[in-house]
JSON list of C-alpha atoms and ligand atoms in Angstrom, two decimals:
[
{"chain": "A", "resi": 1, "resn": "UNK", "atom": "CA", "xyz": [-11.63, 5.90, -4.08]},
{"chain": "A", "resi": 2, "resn": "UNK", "atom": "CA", "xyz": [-8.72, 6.44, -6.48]},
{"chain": "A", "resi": 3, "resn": "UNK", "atom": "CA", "xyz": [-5.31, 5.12, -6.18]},
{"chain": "A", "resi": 4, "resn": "UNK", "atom": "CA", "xyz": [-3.44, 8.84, -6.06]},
{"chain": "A", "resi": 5, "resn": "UNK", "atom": "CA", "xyz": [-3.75, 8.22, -2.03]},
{"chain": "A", "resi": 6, "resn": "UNK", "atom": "CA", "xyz": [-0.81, 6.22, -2.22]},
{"chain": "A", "resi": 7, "resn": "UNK", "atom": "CA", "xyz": [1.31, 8.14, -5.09]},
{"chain": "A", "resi": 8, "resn": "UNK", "atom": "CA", "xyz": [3.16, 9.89, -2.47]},
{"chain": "A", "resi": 9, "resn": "UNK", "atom": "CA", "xyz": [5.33, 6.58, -1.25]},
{"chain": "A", "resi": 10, "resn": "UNK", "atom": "CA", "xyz": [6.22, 6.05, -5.12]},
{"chain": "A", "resi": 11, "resn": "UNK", "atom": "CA", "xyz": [7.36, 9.81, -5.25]},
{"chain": "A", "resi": 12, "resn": "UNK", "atom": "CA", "xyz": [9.16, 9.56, -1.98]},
{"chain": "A", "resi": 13, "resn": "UNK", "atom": "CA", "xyz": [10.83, 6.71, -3.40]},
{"chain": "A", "resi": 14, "resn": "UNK", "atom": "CA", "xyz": [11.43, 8.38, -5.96]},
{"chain": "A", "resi": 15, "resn": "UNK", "atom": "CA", "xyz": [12.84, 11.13, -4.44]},
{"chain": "A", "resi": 16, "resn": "UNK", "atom": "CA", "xyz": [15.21, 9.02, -2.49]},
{"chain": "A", "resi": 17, "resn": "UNK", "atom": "CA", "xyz": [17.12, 8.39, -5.80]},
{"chain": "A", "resi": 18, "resn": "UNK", "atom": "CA", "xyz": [17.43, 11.98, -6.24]},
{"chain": "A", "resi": 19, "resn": "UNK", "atom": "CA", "xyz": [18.86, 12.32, -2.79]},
{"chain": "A", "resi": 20, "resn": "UNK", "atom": "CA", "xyz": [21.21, 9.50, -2.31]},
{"chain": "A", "resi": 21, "resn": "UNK", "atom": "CA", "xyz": [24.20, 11.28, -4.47]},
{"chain": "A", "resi": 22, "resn": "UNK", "atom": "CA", "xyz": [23.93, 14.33, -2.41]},
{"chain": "A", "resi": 23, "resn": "UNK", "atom": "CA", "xyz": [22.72, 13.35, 1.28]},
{"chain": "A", "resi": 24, "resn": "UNK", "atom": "CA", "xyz": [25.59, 14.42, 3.92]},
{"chain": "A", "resi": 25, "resn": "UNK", "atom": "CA", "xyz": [25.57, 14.07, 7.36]},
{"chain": "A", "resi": 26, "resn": "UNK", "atom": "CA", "xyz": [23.74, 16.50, 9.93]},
{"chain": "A", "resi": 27, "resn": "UNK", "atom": "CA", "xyz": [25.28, 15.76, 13.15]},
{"chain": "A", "resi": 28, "resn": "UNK", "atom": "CA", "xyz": [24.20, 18.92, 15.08]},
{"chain": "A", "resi": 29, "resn": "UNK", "atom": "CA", "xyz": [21.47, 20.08, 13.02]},
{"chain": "A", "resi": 30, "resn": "UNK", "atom": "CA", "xyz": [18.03, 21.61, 14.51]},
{"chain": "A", "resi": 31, "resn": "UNK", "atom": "CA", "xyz": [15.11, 19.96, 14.77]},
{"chain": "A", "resi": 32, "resn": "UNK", "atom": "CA", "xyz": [13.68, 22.98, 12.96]},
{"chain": "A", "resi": 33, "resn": "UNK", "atom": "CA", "xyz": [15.67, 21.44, 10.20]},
{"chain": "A", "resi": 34, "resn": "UNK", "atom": "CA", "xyz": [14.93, 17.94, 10.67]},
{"chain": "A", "resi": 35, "resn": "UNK", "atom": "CA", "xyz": [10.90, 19.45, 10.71]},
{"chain": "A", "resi": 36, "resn": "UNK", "atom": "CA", "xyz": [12.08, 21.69, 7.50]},
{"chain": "A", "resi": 37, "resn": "UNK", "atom": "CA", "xyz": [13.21, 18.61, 5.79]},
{"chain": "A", "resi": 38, "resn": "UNK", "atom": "CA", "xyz": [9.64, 16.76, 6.14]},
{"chain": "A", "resi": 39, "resn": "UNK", "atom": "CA", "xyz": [7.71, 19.67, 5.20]},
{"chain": "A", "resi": 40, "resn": "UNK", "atom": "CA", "xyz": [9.54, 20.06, 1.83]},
{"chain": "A", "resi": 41, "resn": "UNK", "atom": "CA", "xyz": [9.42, 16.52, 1.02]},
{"chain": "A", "resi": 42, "resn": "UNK", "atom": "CA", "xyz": [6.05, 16.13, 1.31]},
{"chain": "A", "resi": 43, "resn": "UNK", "atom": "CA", "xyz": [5.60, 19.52, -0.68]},
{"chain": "A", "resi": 44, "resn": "UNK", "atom": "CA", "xyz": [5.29, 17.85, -4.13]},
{"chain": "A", "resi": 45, "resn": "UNK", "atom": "CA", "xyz": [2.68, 15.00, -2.80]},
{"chain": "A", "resi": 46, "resn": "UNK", "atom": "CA", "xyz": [-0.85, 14.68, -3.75]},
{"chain": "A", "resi": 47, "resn": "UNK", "atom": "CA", "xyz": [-1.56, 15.78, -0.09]},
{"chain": "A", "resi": 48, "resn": "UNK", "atom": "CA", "xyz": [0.81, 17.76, 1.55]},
{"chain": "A", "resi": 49, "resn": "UNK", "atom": "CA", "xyz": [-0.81, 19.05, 4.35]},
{"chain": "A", "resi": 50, "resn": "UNK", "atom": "CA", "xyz": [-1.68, 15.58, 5.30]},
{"chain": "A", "resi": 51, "resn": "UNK", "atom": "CA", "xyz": [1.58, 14.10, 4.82]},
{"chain": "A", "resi": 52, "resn": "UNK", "atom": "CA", "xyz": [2.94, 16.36, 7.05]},
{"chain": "A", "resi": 53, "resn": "UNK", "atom": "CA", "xyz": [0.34, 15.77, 9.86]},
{"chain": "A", "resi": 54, "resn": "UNK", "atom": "CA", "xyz": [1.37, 11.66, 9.89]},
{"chain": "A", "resi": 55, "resn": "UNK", "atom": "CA", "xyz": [5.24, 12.39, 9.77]},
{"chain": "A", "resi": 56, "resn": "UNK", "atom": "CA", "xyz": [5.65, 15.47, 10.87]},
{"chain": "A", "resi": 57, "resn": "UNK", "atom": "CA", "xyz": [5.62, 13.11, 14.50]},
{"chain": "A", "resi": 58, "resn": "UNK", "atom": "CA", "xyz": [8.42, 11.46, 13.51]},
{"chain": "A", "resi": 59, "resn": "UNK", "atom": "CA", "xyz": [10.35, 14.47, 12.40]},
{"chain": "A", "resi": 60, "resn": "UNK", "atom": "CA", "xyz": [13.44, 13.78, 15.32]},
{"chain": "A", "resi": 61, "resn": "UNK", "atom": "CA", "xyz": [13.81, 10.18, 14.56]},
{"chain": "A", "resi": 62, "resn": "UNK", "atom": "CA", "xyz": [13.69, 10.71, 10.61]},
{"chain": "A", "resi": 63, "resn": "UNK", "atom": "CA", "xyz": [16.71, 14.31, 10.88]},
{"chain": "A", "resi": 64, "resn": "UNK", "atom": "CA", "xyz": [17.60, 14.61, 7.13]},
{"chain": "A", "resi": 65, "resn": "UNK", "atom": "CA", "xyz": [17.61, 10.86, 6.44]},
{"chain": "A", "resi": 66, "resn": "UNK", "atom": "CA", "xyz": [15.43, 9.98, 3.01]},
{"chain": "A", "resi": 67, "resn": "UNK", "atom": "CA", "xyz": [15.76, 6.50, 3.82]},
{"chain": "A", "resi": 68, "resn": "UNK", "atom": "CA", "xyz": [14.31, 6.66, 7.04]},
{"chain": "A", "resi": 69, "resn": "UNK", "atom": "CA", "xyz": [11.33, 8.98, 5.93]},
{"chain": "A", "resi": 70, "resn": "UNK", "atom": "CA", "xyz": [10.52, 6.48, 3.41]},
{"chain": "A", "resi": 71, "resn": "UNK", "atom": "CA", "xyz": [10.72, 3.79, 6.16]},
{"chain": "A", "resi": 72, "resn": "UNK", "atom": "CA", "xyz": [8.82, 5.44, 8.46]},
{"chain": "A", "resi": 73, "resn": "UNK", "atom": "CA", "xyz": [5.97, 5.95, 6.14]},
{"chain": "A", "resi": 74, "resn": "UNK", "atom": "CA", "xyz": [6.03, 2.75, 4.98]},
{"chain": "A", "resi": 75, "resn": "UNK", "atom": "CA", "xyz": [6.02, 1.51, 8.83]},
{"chain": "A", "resi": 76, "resn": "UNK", "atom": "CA", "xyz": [2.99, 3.79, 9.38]},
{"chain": "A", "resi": 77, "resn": "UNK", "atom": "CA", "xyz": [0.97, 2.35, 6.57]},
{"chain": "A", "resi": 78, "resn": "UNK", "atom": "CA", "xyz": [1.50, -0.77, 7.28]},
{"chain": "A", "resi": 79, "resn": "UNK", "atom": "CA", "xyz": [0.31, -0.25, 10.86]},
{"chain": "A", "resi": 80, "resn": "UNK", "atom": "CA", "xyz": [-2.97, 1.28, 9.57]},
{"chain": "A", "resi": 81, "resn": "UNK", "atom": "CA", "xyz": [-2.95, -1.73, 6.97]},
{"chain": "A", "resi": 82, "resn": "UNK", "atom": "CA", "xyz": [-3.48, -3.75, 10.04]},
{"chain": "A", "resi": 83, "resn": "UNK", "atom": "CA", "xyz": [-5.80, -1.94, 11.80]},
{"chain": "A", "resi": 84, "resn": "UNK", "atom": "CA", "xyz": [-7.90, -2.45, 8.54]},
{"chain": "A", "resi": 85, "resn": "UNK", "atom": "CA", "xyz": [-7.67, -6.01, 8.59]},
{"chain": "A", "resi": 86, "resn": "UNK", "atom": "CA", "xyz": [-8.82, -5.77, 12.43]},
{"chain": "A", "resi": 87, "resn": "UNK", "atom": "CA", "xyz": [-11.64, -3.82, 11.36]},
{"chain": "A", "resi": 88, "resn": "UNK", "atom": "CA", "xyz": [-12.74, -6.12, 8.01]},
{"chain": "A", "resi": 89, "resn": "UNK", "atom": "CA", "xyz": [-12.20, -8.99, 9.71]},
{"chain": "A", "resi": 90, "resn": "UNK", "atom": "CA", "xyz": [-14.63, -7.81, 12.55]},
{"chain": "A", "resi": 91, "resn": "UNK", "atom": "CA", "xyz": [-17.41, -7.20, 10.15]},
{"chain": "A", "resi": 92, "resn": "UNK", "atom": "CA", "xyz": [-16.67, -10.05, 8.31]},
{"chain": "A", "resi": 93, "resn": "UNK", "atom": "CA", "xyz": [-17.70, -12.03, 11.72]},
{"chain": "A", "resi": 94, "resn": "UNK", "atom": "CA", "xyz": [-20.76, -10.04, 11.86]},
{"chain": "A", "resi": 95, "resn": "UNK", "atom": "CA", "xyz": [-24.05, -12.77, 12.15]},
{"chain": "A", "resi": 96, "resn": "UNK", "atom": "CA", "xyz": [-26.43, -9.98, 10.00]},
{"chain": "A", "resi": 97, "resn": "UNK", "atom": "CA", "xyz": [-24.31, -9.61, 6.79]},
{"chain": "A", "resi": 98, "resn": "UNK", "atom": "CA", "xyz": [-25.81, -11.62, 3.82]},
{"chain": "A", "resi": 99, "resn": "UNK", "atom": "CA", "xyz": [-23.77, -13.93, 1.66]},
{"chain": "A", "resi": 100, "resn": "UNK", "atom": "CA", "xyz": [-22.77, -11.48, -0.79]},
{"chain": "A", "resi": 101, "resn": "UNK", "atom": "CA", "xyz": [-20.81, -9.13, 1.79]},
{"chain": "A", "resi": 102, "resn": "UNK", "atom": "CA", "xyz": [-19.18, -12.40, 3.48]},
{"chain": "A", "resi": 103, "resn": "UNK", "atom": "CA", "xyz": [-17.82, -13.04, 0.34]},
{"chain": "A", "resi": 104, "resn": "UNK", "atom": "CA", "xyz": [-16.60, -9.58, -0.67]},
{"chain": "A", "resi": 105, "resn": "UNK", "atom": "CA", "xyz": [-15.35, -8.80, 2.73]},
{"chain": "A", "resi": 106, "resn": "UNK", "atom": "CA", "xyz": [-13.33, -12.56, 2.49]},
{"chain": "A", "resi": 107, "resn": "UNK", "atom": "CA", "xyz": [-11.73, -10.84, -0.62]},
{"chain": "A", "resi": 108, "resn": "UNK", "atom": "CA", "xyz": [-10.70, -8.25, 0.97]},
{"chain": "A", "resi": 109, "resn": "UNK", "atom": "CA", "xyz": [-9.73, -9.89, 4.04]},
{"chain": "A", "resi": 110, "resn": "UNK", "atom": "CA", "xyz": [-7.53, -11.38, 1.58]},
{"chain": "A", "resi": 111, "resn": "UNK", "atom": "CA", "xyz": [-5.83, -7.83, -0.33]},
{"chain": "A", "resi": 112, "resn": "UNK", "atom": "CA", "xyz": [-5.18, -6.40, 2.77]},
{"chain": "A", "resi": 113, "resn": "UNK", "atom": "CA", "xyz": [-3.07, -9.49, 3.79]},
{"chain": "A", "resi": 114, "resn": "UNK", "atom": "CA", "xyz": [-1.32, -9.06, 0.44]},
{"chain": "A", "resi": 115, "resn": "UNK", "atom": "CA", "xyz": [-0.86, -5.61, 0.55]},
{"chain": "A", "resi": 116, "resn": "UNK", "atom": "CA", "xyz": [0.85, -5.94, 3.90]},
{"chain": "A", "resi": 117, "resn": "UNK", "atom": "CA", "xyz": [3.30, -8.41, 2.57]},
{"chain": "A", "resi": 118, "resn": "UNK", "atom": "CA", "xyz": [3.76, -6.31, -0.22]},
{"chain": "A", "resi": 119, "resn": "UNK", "atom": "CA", "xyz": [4.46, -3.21, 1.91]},
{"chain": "A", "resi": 120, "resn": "UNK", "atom": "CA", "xyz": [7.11, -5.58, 4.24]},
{"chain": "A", "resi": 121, "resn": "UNK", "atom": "CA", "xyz": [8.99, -6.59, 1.12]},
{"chain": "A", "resi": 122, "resn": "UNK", "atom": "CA", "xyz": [9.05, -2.62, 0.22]},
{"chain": "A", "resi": 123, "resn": "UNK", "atom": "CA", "xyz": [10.45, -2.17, 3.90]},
{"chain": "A", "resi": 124, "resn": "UNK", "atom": "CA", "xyz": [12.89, -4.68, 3.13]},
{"chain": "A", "resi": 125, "resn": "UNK", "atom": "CA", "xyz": [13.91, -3.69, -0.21]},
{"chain": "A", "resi": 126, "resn": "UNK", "atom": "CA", "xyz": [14.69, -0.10, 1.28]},
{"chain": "A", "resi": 127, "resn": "UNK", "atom": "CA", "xyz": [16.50, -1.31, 4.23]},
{"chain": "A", "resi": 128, "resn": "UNK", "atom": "CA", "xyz": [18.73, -3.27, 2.29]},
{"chain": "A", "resi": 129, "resn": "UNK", "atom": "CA", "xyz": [19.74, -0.46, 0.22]},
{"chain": "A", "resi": 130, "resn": "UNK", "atom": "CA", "xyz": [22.73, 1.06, 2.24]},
{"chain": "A", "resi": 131, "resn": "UNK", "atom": "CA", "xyz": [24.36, -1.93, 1.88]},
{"chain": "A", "resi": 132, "resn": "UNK", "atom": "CA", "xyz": [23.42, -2.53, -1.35]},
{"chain": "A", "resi": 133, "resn": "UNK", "atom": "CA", "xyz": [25.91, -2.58, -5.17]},
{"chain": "A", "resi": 134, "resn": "UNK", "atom": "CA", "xyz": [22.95, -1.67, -7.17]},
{"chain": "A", "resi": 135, "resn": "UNK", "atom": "CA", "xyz": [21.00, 1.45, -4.75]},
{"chain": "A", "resi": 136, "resn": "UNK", "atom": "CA", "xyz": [18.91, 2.00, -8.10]},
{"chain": "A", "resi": 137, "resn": "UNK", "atom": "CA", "xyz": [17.44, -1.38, -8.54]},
{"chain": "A", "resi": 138, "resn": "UNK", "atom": "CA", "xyz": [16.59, -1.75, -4.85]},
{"chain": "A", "resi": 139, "resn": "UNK", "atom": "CA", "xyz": [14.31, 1.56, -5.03]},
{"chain": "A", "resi": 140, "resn": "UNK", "atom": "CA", "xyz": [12.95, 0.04, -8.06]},
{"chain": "A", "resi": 141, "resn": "UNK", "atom": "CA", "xyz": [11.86, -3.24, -6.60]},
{"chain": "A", "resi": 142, "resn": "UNK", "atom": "CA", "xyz": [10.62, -1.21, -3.94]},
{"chain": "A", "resi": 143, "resn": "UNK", "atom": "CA", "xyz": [8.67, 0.82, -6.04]},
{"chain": "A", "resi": 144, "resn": "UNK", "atom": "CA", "xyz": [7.38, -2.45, -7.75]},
{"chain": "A", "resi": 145, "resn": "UNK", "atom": "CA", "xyz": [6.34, -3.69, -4.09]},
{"chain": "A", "resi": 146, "resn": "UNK", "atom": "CA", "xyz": [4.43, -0.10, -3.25]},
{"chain": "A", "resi": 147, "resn": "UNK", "atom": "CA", "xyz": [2.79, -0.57, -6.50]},
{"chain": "A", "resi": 148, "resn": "UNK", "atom": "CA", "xyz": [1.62, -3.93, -5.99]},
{"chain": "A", "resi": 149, "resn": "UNK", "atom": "CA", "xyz": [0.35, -2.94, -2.55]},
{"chain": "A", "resi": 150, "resn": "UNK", "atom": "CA", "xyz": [-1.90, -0.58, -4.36]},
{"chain": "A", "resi": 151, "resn": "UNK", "atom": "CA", "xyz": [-3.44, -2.29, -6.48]},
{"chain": "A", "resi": 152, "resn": "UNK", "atom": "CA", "xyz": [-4.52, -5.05, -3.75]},
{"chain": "A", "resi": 153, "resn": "UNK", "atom": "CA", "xyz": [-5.81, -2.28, -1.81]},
{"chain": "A", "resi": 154, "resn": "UNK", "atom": "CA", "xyz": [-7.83, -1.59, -4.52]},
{"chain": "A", "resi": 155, "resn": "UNK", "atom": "CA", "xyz": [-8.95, -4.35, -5.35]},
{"chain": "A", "resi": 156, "resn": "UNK", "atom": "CA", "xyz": [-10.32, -4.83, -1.95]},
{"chain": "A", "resi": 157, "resn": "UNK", "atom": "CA", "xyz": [-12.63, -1.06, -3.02]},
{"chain": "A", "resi": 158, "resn": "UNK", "atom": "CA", "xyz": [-13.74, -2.71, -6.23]},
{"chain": "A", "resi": 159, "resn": "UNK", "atom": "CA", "xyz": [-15.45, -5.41, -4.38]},
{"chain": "A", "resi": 160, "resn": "UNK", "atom": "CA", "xyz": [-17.83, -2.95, -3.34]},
{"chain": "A", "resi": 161, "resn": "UNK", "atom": "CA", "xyz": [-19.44, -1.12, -6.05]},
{"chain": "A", "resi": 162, "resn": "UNK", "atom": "CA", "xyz": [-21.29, -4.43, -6.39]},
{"chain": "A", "resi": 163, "resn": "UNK", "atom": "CA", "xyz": [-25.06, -2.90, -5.50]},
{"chain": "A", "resi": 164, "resn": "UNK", "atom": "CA", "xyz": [-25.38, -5.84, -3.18]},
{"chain": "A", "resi": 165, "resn": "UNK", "atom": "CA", "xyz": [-23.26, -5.07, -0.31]},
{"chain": "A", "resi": 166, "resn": "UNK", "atom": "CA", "xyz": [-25.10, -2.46, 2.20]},
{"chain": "A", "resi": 167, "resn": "UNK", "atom": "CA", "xyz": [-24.42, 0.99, 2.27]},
{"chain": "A", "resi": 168, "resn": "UNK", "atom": "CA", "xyz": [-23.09, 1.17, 6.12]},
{"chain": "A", "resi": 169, "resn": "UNK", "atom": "CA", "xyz": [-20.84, -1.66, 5.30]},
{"chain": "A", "resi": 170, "resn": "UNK", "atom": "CA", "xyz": [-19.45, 0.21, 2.24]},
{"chain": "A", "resi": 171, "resn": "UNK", "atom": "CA", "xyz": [-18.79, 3.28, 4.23]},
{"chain": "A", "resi": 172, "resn": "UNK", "atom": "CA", "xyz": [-16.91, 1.34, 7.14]},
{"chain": "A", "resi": 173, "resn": "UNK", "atom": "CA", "xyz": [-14.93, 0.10, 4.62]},
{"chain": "A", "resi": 174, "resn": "UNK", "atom": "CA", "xyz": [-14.61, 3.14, 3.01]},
{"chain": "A", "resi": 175, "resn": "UNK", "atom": "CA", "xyz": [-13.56, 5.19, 5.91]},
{"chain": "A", "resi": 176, "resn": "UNK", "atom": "CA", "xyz": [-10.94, 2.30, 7.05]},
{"chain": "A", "resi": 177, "resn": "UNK", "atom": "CA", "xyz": [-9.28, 2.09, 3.57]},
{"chain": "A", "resi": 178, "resn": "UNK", "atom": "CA", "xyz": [-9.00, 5.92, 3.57]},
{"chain": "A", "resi": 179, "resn": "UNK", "atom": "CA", "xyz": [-7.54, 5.82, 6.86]},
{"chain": "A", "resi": 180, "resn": "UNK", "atom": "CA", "xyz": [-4.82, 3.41, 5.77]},
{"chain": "A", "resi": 181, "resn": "UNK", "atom": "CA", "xyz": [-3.51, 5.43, 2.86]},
{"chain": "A", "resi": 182, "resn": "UNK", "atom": "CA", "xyz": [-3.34, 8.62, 4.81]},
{"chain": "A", "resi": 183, "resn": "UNK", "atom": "CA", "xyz": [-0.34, 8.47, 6.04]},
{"chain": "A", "resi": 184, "resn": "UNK", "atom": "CA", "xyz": [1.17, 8.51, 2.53]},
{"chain": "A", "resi": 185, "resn": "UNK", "atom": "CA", "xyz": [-1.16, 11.41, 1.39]},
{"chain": "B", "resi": 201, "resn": "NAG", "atom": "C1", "xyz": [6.72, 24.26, -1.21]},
{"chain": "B", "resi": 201, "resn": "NAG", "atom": "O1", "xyz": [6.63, 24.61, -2.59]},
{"chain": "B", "resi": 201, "resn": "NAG", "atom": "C2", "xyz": [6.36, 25.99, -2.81]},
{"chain": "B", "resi": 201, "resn": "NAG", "atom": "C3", "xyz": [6.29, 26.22, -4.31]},
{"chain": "B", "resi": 201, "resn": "NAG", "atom": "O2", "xyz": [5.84, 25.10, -4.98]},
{"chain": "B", "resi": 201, "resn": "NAG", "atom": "C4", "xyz": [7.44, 26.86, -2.18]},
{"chain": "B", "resi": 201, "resn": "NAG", "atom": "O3", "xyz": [7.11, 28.22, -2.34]},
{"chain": "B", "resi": 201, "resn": "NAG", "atom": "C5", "xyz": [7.58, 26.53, -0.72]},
{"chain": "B", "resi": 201, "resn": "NAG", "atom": "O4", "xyz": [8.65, 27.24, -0.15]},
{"chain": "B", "resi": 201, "resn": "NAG", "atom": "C6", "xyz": [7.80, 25.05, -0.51]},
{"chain": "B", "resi": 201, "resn": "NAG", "atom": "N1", "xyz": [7.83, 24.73, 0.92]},
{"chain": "B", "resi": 201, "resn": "NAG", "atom": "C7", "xyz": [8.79, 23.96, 1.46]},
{"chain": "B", "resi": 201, "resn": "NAG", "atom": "C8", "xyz": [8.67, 23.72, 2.93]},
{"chain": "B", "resi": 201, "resn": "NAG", "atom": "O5", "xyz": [9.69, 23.47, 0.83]},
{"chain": "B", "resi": 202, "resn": "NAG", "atom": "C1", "xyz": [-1.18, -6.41, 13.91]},
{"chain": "B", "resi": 202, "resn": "NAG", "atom": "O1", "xyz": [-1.97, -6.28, 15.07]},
{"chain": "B", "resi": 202, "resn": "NAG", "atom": "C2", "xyz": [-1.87, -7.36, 15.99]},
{"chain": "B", "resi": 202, "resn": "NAG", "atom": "C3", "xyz": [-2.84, -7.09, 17.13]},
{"chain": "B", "resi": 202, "resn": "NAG", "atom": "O2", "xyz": [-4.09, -6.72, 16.66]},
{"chain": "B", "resi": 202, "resn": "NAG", "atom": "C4", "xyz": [-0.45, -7.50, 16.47]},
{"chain": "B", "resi": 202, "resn": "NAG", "atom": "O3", "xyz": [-0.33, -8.63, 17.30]},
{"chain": "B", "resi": 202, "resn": "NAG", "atom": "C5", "xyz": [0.49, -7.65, 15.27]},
{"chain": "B", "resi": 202, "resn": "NAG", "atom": "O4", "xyz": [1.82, -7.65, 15.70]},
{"chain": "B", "resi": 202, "resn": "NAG", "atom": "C6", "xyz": [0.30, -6.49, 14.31]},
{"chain": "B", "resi": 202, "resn": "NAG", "atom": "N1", "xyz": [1.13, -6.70, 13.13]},
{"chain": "B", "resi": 202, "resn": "NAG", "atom": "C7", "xyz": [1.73, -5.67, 12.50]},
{"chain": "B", "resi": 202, "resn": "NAG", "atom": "C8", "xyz": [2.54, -6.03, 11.29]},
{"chain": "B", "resi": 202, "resn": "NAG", "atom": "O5", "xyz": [1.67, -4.51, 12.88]}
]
């Protein structure tokens, strides 16, 4: 599993930067627009295609807004962070899993809690930018947050390339991590 799943939130915040010295307002635009708008801002992501299918949804509530796209992703990651820890911490109370898994899938346990703080303080950071004297260094910090949520999710995948963790267990996990980063594909 490679980190690139979750590049897209760091170019979208990113990309924000970009557009906060030209958004304008779109009272009566079309929600062909507002559809337009998602398409071509997940056009330069690792994943386009998929990035579309997870915000595509939310297409009417996001209009033109950067700031909301970028919340809204970060809202939907964060939900399938959770839905991850649901699922680790399920296995986790499994009876037949040896020592060795207990203790990776603790770790983990562990990362995904951090990487859900991390993505709430990147929620926070961006919702505090309208308001904010210094728009640049609140996209940074919340850059620094997204970043920081990566690596703990990673860290939670490098737990198990150790040989003694069973293969089903690995895929689970697998499948469940993938899951969470798709919505920033
Ligand atoms: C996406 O990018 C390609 C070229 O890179 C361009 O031809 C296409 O019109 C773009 N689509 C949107 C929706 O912006
Ligand atoms: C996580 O899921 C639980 C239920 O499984 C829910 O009570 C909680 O509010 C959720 N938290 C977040 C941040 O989505």
């Amino acid at each position: 599993m490679e980190p690139k799943y979750f590049f897209t939130i760091l170019f979208l915040t990113t990309f924000l930067s970009f557009q906060l010295s030209f958004s304008s307002s779109t009272p009566s635009a079309q929600q062909n627009k507002y559809s337009t708008f998602i398409k071509s801002s997940c056009n330069s992501t690792t994943y386009p295609s998929q990035c579309v299918k997870y915000l595509l949804p939310y297409a009417s509530a996001v209009k033109t807004n950067p700031l909301s796209l970028v919340k809204v992703a970060l809202h939907t990651t964060l939900r399938s962070a959770n839905a991850t820890l649901y699922t680790v911490t399920q296995l986790y109370k499994t009876k037949s899993i040896t020592k060795w898994e207990a203790a990776v899938l603790k770790d983990c346990i562990e990362d995904i809690k951090d990487t859900m703080d991390e993505l709430k303080s990147s929620i926070k950071e961006i919702s505090s930018i309208p308001k904010s004297k210094d728009k640049h260094f609140a996209i940074s910090n919340a850059q620094t947050w997204t970043s920081a949520a990566i690596t703990d999710e990673n860290s939670c995948l490098d737990g198990f390339s150790d040989r003694k963790v069973n293969q089903a267990i690995k895929q689970k996990i697998r499948n469940s991590i993938v899951n969470l980063a798709r919505p920033i594909c």
